[in-house]
Short mmCIF file of C-alpha atoms in Angstrom, two decimals:
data_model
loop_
_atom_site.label_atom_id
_atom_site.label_comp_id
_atom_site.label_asym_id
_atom_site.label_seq_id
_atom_site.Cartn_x
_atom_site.Cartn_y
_atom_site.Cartn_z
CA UNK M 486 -9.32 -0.81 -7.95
CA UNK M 487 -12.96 0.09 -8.43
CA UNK M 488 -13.78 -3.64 -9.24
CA UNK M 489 -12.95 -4.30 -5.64
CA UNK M 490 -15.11 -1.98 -4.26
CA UNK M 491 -18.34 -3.49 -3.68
CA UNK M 492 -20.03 -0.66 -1.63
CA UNK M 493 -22.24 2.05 -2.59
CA UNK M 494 -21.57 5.93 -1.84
CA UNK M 495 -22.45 6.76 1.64
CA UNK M 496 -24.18 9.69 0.98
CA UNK M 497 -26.60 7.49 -1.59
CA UNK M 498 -27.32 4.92 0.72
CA UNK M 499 -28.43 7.80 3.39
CA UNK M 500 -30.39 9.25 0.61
CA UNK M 501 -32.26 5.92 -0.66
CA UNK M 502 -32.42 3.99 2.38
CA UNK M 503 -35.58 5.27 3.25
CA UNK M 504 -34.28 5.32 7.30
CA UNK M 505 -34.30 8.49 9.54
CA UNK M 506 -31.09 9.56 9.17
CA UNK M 507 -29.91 10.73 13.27
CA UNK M 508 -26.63 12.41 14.04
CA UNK M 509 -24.41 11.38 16.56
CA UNK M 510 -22.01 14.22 18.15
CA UNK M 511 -22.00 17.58 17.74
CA UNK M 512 -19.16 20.50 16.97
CA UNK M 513 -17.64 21.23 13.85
CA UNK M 514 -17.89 17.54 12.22
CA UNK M 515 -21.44 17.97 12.79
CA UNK M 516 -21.49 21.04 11.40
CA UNK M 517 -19.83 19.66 8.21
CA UNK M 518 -21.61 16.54 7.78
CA UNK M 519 -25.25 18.21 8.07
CA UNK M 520 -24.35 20.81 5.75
CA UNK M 521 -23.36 18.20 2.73
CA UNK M 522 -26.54 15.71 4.29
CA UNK M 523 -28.38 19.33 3.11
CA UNK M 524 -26.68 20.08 0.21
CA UNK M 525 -27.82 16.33 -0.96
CA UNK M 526 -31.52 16.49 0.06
CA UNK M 527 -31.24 14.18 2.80
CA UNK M 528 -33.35 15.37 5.85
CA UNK M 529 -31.58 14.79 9.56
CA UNK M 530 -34.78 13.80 11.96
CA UNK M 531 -32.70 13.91 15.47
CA UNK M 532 -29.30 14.31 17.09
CA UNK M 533 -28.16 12.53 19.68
CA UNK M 534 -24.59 12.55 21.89
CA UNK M 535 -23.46 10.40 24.82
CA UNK M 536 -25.15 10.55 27.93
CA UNK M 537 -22.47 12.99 29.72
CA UNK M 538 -22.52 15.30 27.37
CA UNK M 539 -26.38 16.19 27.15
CA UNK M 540 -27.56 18.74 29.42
CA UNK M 541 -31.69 19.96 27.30
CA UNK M 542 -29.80 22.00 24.99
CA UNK M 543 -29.69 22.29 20.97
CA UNK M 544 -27.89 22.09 18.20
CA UNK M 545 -28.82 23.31 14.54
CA UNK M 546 -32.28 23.83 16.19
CA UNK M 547 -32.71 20.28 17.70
CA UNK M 548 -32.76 19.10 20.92
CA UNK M 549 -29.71 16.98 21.84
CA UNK M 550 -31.24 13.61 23.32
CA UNK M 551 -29.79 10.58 24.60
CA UNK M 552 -29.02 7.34 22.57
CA UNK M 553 -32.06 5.55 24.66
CA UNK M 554 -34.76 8.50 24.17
CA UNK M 555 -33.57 7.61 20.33
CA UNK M 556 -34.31 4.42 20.62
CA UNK M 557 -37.82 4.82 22.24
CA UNK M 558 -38.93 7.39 19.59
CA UNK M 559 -37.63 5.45 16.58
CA UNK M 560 -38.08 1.98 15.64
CA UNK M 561 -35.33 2.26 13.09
CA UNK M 562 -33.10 4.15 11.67
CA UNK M 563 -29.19 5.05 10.65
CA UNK M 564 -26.65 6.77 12.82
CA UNK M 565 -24.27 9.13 11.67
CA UNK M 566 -21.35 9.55 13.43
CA UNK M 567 -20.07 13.19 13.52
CA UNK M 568 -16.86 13.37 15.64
CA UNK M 569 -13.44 11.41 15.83
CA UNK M 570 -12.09 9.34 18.71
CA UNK M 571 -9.79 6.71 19.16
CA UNK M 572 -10.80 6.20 23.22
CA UNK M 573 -11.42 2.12 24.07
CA UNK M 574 -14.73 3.60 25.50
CA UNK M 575 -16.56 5.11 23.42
CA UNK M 576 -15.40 2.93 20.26
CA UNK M 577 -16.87 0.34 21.98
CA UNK M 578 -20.06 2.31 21.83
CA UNK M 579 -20.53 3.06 18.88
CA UNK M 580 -19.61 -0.69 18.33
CA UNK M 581 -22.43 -1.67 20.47
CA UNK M 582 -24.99 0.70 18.44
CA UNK M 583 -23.88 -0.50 15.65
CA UNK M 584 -24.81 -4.16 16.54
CA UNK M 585 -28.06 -2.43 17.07
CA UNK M 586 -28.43 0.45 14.12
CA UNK M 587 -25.89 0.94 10.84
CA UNK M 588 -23.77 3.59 12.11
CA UNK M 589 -22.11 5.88 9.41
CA UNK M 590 -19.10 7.91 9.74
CA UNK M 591 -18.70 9.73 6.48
CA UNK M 592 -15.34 10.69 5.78
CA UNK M 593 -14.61 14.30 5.49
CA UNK M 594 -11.18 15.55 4.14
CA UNK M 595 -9.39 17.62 6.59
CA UNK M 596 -7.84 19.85 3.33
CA UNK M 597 -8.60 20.27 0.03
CA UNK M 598 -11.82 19.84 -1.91
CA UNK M 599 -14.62 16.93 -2.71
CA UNK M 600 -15.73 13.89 -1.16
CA UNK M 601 -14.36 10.26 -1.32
CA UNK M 602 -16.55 8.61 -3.53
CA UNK M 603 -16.44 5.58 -5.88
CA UNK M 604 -16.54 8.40 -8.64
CA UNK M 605 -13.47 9.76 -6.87
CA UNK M 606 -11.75 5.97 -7.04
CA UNK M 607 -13.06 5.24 -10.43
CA UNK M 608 -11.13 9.03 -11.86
CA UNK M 609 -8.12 7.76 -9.95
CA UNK M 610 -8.02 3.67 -10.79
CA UNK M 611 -4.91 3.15 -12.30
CA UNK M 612 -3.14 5.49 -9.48
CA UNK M 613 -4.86 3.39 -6.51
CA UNK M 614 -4.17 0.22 -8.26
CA UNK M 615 -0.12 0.90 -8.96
CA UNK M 616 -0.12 1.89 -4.67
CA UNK M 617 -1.93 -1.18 -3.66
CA UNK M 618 0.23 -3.60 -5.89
CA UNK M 619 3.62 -1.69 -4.90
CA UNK M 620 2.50 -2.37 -1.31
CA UNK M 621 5.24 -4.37 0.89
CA UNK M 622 2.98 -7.24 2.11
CA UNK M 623 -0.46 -8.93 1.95
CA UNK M 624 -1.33 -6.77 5.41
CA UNK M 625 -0.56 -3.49 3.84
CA UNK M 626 -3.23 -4.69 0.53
CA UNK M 627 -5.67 -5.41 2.57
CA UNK M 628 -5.70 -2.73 5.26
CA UNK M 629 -5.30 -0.29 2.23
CA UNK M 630 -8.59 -2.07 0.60
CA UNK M 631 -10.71 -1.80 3.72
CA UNK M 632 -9.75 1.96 4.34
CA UNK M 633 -10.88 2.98 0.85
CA UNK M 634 -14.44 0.49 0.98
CA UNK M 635 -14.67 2.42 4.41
CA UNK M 636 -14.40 6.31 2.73
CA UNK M 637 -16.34 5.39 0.12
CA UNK M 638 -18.98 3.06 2.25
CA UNK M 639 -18.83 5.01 5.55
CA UNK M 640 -19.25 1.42 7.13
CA UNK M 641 -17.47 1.50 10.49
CA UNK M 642 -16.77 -2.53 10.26
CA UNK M 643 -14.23 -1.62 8.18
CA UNK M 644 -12.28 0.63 10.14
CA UNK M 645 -12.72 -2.00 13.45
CA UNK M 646 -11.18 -4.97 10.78
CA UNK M 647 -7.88 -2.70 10.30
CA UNK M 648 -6.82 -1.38 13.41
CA UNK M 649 -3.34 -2.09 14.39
CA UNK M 650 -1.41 -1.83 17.54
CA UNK M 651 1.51 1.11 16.64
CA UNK M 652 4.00 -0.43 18.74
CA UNK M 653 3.90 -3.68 16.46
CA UNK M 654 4.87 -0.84 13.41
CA UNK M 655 7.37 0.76 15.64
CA UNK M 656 9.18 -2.97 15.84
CA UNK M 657 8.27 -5.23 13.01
CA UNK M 658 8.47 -2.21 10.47
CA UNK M 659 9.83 1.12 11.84
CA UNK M 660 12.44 -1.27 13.88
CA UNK M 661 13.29 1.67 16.25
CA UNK M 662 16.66 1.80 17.89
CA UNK M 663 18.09 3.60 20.53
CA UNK M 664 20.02 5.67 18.07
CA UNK M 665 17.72 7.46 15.69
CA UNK M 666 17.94 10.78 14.59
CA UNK M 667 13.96 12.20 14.61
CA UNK M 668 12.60 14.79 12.65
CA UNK M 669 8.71 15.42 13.71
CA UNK M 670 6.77 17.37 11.33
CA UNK M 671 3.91 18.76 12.92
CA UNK M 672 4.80 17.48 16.37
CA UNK M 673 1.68 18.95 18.72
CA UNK M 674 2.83 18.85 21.86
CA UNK M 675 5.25 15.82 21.99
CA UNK M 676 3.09 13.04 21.72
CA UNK M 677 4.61 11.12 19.10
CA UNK M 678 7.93 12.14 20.56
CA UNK M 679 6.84 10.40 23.52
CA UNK M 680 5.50 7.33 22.24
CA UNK M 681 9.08 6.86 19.95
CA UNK M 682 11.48 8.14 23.31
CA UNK M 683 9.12 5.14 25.44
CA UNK M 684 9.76 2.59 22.72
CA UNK M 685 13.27 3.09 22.97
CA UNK M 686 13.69 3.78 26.76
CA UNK M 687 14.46 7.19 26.66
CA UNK M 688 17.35 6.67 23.59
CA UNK M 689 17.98 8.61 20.91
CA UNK M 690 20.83 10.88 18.79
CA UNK M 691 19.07 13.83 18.35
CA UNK M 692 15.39 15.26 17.67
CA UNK M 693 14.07 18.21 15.46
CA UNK M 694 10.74 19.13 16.17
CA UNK M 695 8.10 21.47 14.00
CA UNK M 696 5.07 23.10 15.49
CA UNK M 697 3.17 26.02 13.55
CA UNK M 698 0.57 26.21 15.86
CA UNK M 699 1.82 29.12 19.06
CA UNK M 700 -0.47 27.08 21.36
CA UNK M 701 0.87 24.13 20.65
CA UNK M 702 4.14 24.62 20.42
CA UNK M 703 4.25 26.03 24.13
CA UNK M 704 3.09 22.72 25.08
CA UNK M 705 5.70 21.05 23.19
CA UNK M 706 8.26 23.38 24.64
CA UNK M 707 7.20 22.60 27.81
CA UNK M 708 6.65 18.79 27.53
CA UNK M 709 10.22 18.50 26.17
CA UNK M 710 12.04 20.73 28.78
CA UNK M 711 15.10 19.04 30.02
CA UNK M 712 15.35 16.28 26.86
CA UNK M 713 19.18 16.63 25.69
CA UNK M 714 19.64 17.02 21.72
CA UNK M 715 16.25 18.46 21.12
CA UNK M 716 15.81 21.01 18.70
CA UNK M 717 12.42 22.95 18.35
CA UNK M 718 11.07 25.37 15.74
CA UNK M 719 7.95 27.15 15.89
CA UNK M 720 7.33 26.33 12.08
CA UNK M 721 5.28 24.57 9.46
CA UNK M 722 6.91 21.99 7.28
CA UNK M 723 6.74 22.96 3.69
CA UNK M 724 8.49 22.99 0.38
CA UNK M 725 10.44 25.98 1.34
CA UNK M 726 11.01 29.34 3.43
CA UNK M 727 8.33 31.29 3.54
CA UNK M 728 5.35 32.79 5.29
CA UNK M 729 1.91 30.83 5.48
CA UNK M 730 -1.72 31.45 7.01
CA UNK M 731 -2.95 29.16 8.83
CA UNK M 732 -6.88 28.72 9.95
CA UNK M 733 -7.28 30.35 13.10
CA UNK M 734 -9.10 27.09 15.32
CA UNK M 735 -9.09 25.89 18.23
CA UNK M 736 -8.88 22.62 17.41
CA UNK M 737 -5.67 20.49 17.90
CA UNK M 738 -3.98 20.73 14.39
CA UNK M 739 -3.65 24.20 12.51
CA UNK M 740 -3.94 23.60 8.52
CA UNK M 741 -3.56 26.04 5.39
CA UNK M 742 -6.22 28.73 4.73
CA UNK M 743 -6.55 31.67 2.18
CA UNK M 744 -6.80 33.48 5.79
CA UNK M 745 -5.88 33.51 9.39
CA UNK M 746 -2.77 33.38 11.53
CA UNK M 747 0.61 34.16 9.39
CA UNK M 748 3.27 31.57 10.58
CA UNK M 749 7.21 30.92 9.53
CA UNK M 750 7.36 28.12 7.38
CA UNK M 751 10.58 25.82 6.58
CA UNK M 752 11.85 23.26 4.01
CA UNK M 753 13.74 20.41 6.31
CA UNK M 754 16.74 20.29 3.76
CA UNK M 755 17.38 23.79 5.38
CA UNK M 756 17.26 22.71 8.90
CA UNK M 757 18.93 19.25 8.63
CA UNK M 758 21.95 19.01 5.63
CA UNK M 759 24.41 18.25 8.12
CA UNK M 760 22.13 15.70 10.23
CA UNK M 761 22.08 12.07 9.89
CA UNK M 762 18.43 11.91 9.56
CA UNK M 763 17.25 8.31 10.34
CA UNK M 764 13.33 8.82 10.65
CA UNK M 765 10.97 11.32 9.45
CA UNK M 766 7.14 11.34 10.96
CA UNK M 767 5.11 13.90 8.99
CA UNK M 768 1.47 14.54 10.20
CA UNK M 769 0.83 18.10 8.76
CA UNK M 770 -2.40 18.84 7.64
CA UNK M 771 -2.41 17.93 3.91
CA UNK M 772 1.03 19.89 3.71
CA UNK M 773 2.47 16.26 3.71
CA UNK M 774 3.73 16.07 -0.18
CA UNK M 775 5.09 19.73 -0.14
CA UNK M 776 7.31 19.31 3.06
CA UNK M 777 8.21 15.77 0.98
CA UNK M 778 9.47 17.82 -2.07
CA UNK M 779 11.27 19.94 1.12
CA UNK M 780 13.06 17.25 2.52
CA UNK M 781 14.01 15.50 -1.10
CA UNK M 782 18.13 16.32 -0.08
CA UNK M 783 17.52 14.91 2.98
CA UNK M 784 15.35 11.83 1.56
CA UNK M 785 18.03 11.49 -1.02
CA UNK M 786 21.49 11.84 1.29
CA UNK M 787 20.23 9.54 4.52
CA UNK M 788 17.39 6.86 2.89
CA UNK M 789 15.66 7.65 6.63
CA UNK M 790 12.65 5.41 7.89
CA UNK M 791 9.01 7.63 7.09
CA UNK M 792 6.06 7.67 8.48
CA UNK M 793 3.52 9.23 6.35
CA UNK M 794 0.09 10.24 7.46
CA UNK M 795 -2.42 9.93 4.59
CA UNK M 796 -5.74 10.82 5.38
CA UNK M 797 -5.73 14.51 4.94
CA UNK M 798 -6.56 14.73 1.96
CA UNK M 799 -8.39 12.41 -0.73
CA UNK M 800 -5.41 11.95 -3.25
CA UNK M 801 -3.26 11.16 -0.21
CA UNK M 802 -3.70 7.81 -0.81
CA UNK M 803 -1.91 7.07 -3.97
CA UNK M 804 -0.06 11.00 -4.56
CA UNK M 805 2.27 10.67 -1.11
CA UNK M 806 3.63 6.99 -2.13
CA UNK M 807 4.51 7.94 -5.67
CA UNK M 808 6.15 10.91 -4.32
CA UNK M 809 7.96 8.53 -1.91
CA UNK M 810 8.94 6.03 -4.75
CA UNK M 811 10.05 9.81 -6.84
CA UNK M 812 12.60 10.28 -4.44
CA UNK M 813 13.99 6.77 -4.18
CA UNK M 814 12.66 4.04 -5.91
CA UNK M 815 13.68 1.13 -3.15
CA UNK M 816 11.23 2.12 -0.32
CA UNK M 817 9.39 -0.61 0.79
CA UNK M 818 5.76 1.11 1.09
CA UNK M 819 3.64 -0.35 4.67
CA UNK M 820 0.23 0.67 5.05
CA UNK M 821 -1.51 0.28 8.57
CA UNK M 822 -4.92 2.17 9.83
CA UNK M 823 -4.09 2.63 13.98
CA UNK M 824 -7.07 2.86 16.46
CA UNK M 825 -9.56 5.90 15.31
CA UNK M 826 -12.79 6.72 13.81
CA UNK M 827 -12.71 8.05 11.26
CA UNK M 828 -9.98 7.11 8.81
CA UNK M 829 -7.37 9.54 10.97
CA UNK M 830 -3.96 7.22 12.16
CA UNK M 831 -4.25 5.87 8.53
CA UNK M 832 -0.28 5.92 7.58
CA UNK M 833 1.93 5.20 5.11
CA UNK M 834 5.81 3.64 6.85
CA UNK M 835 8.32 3.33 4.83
CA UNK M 836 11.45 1.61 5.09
#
């Protein structure tokens, strides 16, 4: 696999370019990102955010500007992007600055440790290389190919070459019908239930739905009130019952920590063995392959349809589709990147 990857580490072109290096967003990302651009002796000069959002205040001691006072100070330099979105608006522009500067978005693992690097690739080869040739079709290959030259790269080009349309996975791959049997791991507050119950007008056998988050799952709750055959738990997915701590954040997806909010946590064999479990949608933090090894009965006993996130963690990549193909050998492994910067919506379907 490294042979195919053409592109040097992100963080090394920042560092050797010899361009100002400006962030773009602020928050936590920010936070993040400047604190490894630090840890690798590359200085930020500005920080800039889109128009709405800047009001003469600071962040990390700088002065939030706008892209065009940028522009005016600068004759050139490279843009880091430093927050996710997936809105038509504002990926067109960071398309359009793009055109105009390099933007970056380095790609920061939600769990676990270290960055994706070709270092990272080069440890790994033989593992990336069995995924990519087990893939189901030339799509899959070379979606899977951009998505790694984009972690390691930071390019955004990459990302805008891949993205898919889900409802084209939901009936070329997925082939929803209007009597599936759901189990959403890590289901927010309904969204993807939504987006499956619209596909199939409303249709379906029965749903079991798993929040960890309290916040959240309220939502959920409340979003689903009145859906027939719904069944929700106010649990993480895992490998087995079981208390966990979870990062106390504000953000929209809770995640393991040494420390934080204790939670109930579930292996699906536990809540399903007498359910006819046709599709399983796990989007869980980096908890993806232990709630796998959790629903190996299931996996085993109903050969359902999965949909796999895989960008939580760096090893995602090749360790959730070999623990796929450990549990039944005749998946057919998809690979499709949906609409979002960073890599987030990059997913593994199986069928």
């Amino acid at each position: 696999m490294i042979e195919r990857i053409d592109d040097e580490n992100v963080w090394d072109k920042l560092k050797n370019d010899g361009k100002p290096v400006i962030i773009y967003g602020m928050g936590n990302a920010a936070d993040r990102i400047i604190d490894i651009l630090e840890e690798k002796g590359i200085a930020v000069s500005d920080i800039f955010a889109s128009d709405e959002f800047v009001r003469g205040h600071s962040f990390r001691g700088m002065k939030v500007k706008k892209y065009s006072d940028i522009c005016n100070e600068y004759s050139d330099f490279n843009v880091v992007l430093a927050f996710a979105s997936h809105l038509d608006d504002v990926l067109k522009n960071i398309k359009r600055i793009n055109d105009e500067h390099t933007v970056y978005a380095p790609d920061i693992p939600v769990a676990g440790n270290g960055l994706f690097t070709r270092e990272f690739v080069a440890e790994h080869d033989e593992e990336f290389e069995f995924i990519y040739n087990r893939l189901a079709d030339e799509e899959s290959r070379r979606v899977y190919l951009d998505v790694i030259r984009y972690k390691v790269s930071g390019k955004v080009e990459y990302l805008y070459n891949c993205f898919c349309n889900k409802n084209s996975v939901y009936s070329d791959i997925l082939k929803l019908t209007d009597n599936e049997f759901i189990v959403d791991m890590g289901a927010y507050d309904g969204d993807t239930i939504r987006e499956f119950t619209s596909y199939t007008q409303g249709k379906y056998n029965g749903i079991i739905a798993m929040e960890p988050d309290a916040k959240n799952f309220r939502k959920l709750r409340r979003n689903t009130e009145g859906m027939q055959g719904v069944r929700l738990y106010n649990i993480a997915a895992w490998n087995k019952k079981e208390k966990l701590s979870f990062a106390d954040t504000s953000a929209r997806s809770a995640h393991i920590a040494k420390s934080g909010n204790e939670v109930d946590a579930c292996d699906l064999d536990s809540l399903a063995e007498n359910e006819n479990v046709t599709l399983i949608k796990m989007d869980i933090e980096g908890c993806e392959k232990a709630a796998l090894c959790g629903a190996e009965k299931t996996i085993r006993r109903c050969h359902p349809k999965l949909y796999v996130c895989a960008y939580h963690r760096n090893e995602d990549l090749f360790e959730l589709p070999k623990k796929i193909l450990e549990l039944d050998d005749s998946y057919k492994l998809y690979f499709r990147h949906s609409v979002y910067i960073p890599a987030w919506e990059s997913n593994f379907y199986c069928v």
